Coordinates of C-alpha atoms and ligand atoms in Angstrom, one line a residue:
X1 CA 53.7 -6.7 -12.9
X2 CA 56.1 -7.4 -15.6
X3 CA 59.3 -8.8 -15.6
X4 CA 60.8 -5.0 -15.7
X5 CA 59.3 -4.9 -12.1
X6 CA 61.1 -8.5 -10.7
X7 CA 64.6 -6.9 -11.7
X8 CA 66.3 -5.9 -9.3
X9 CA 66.9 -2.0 -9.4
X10 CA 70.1 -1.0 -10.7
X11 CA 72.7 -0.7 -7.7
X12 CA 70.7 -3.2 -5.3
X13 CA 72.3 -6.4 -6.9
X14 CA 74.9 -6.8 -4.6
X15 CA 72.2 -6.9 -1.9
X16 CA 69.9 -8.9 -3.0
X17 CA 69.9 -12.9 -2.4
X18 CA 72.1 -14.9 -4.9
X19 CA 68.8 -16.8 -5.1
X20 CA 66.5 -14.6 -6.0
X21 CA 69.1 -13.1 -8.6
X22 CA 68.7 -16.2 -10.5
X23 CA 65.3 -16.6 -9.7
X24 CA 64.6 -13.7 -12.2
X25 CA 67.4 -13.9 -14.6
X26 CA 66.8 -18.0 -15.1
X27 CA 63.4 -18.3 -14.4
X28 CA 60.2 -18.7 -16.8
X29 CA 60.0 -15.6 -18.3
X30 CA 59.6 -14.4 -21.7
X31 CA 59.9 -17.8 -23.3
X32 CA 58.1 -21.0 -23.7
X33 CA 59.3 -24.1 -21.1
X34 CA 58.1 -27.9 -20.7
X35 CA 57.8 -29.6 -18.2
X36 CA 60.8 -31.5 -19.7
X37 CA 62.3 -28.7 -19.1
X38 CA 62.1 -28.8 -15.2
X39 CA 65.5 -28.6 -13.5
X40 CA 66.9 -26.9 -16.3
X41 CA 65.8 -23.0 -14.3
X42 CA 64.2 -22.0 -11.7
X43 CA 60.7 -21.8 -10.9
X44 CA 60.3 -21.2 -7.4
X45 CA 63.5 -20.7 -4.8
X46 CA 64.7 -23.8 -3.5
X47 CA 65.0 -22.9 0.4
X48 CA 61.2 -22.7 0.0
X49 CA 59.7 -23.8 3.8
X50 CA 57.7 -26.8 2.7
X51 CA 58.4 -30.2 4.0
X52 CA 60.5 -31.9 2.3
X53 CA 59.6 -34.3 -0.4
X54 CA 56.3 -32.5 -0.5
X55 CA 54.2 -33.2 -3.4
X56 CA 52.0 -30.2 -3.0
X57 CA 55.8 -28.2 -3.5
X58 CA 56.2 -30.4 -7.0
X59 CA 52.8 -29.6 -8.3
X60 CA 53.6 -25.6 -7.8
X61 CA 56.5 -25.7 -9.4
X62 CA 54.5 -27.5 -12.2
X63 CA 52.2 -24.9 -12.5
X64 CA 54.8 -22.2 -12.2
X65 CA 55.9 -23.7 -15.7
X66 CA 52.0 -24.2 -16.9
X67 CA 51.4 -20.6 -16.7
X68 CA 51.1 -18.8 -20.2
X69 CA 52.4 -15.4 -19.4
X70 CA 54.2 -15.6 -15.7
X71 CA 55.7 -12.2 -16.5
X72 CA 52.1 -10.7 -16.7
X73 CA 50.5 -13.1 -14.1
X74 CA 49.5 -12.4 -10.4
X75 CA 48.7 -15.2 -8.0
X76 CA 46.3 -14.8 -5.0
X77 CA 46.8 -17.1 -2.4
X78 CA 45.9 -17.4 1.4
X79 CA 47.0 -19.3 4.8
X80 CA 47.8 -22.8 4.2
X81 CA 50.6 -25.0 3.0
X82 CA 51.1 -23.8 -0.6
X83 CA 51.7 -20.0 0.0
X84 CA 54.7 -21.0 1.6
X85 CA 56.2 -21.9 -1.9
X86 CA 54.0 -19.8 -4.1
X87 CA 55.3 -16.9 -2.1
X88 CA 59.0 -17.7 -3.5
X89 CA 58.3 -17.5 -7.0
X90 CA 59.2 -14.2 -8.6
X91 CA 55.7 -14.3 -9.8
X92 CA 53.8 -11.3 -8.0
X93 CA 51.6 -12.6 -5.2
X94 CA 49.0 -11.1 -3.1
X95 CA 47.9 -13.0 0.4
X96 CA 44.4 -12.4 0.7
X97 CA 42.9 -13.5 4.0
X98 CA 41.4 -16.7 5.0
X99 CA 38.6 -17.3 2.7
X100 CA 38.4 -14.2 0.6
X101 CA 40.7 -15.1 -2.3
X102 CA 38.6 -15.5 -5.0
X103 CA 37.1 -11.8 -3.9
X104 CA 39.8 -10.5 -4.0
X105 CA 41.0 -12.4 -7.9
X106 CA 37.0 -10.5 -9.3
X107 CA 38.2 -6.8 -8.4
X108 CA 42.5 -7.6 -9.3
X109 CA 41.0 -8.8 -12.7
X110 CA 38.3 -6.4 -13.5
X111 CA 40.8 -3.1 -12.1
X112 CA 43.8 -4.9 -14.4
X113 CA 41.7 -4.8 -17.4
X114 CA 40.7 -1.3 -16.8
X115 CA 44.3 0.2 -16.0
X116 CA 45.6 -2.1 -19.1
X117 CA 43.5 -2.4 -21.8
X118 CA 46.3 -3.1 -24.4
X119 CA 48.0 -5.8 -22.0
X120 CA 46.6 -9.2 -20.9
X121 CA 46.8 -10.2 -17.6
X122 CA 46.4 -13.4 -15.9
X123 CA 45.0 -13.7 -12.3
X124 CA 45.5 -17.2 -10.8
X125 CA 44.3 -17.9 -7.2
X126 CA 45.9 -21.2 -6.0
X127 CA 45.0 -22.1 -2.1
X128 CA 44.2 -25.1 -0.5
X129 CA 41.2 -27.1 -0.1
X130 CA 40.6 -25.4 3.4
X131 CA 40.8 -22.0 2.2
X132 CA 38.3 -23.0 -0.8
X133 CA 36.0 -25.4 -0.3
X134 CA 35.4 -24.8 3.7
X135 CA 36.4 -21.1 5.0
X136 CA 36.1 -19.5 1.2
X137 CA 33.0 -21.4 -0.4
X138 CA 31.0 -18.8 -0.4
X139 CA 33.6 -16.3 -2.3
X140 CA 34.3 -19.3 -4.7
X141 CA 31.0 -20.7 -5.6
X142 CA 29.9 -16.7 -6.4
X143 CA 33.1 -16.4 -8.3
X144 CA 32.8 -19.3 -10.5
X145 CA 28.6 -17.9 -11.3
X146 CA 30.0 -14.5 -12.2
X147 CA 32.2 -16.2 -14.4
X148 CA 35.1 -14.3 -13.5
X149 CA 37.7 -14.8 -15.9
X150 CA 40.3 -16.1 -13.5
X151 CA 41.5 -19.0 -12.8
X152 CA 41.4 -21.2 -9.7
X153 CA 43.6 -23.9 -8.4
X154 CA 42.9 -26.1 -5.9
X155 CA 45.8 -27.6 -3.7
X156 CA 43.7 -30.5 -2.3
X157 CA 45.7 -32.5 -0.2
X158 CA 42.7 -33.4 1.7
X159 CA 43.7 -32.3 5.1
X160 CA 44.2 -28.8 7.1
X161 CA 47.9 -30.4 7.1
X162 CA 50.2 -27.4 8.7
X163 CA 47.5 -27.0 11.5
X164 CA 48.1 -30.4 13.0
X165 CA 45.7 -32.6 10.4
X166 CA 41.8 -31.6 10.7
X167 CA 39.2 -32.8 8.3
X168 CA 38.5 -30.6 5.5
X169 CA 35.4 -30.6 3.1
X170 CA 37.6 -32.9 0.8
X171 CA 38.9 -35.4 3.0
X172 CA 37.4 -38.5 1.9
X173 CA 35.0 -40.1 3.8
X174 CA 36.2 -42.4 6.7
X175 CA 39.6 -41.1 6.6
X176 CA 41.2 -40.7 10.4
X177 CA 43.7 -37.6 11.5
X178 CA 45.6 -36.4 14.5
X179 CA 43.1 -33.7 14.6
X180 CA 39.8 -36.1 13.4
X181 CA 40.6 -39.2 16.1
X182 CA 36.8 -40.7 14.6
X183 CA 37.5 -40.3 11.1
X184 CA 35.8 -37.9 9.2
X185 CA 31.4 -38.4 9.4
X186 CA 30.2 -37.3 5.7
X187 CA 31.7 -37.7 2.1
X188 CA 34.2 -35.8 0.4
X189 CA 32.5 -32.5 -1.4
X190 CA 32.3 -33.1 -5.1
X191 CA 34.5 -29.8 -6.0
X192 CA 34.2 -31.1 -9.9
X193 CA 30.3 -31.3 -9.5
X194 CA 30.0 -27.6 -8.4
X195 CA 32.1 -26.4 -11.5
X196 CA 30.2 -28.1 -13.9
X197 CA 26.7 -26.6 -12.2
X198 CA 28.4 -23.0 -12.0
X199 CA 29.4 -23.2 -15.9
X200 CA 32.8 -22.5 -15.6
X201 CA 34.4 -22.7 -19.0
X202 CA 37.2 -25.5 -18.1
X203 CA 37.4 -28.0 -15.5
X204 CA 40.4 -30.3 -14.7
X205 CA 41.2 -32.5 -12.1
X206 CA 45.5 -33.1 -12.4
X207 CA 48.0 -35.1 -10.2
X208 CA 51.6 -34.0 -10.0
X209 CA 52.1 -37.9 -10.0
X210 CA 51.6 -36.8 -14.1
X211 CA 53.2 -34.4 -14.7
X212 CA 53.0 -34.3 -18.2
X213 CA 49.2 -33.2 -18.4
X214 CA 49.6 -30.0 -16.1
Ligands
SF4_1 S1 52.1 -30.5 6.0 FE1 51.9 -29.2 4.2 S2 54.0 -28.8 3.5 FE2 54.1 -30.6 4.9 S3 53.8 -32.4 3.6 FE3 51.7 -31.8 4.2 S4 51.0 -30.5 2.6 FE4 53.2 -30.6 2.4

């Protein structure tokens, strides 16, 4: 969980994908970058299986450049679109199951700080607003009162999308799907609300339509 362990063992390089090669020798690490900077390295590895022209895929590799310390950072993710990008960063990242992320992000954090007192380390759960608000709710909501000191993103693109289009908790009221022919019965959750009453210490809502506040 530093950059030492991305490198590819001496020996190895010849078998390991040109891609992720690069991946490690150009990407984030061990230096500040902008999002100006984007398309100048590599934050995730471009054969990533998203759709194309995904805006989800944009705002990950937005906050692959966002994070302070991506050589000392682990991600916890789950089922949904966004692990399939997250999961081609050379950033460590650990697929909890449906609904347990933020669980699993108390004990990663709390054990890190115990085996490395001297070193900080970032825990970052990013998943979707499935895996969050709906099937993980309880797991987040009793996060965000322990005040864990992790962070969580959430990926809302208002829809179980790679499941054929459901409803979520954060699809706005009104709003019809392949998968919700009547359109959805009861308002979007107020995610932002539930922070706020949990005290966490920072709240922000961001769109990777602007990309110069992520
Ligand atoms: S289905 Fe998933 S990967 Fe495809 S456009 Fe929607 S959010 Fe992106």
């Amino acid at each position: 969980m530093s950059l030492d362990t991305m490198k590819v063992s001496p020996g190895f390089e010849k078998y390991m994908p040109i891609e992720y090669q690069d991946l490690v020798n150009n990407g984030p690490f061990g230096r500040q970058v902008k999002v100006t900077d984007m398309g100048k390295f590599k934050e995730i590895i471009e054969e990533h299986p998203m759709c194309a022209g995904c805006a989800m895929a944009l705002f990950i590799r937005l906050t692959m450049i966002g994070l302070p310390n991506p050589e000392h950072t682990i991600i916890v993710g789950t089922a949904g679109c966004g692990r399939l990008a997250i999961s081609q960063a050379a950033i460590p990242f650990i697929y909890g199951n449906y609904g347990d992320t933020n669980a699993v992000a108390s004990g990663l954090k709390r054990g890190l700080e115990i085996r490395f007192p001297n070193q900080k380390k970032d825990v970052v759960v990013m998943a979707g607003d499935g895996g969050l608000i709906d099937i993980g709710f309880q797991q987040l909501m009793h996060a965000w009162f322990r005040q864990e000191k992790f962070t969580t993103i959430m990926l809302d693109n208002e829809v179980y999308g790679n499941t054929g289009g459901q409803e979520s908790g954060m699809t706005m009221k009104g709003k019809i799907m392949k998968m919700a022919p009547r359109g959805k019965q009861v308002d979007k959750i107020d995610a932002i609300g539930l922070a706020k009453v949990s005290k966490v210490d920072y709240i922000a809502r961001l769109t990777p339509t602007n990309p110069s506040r992520v």
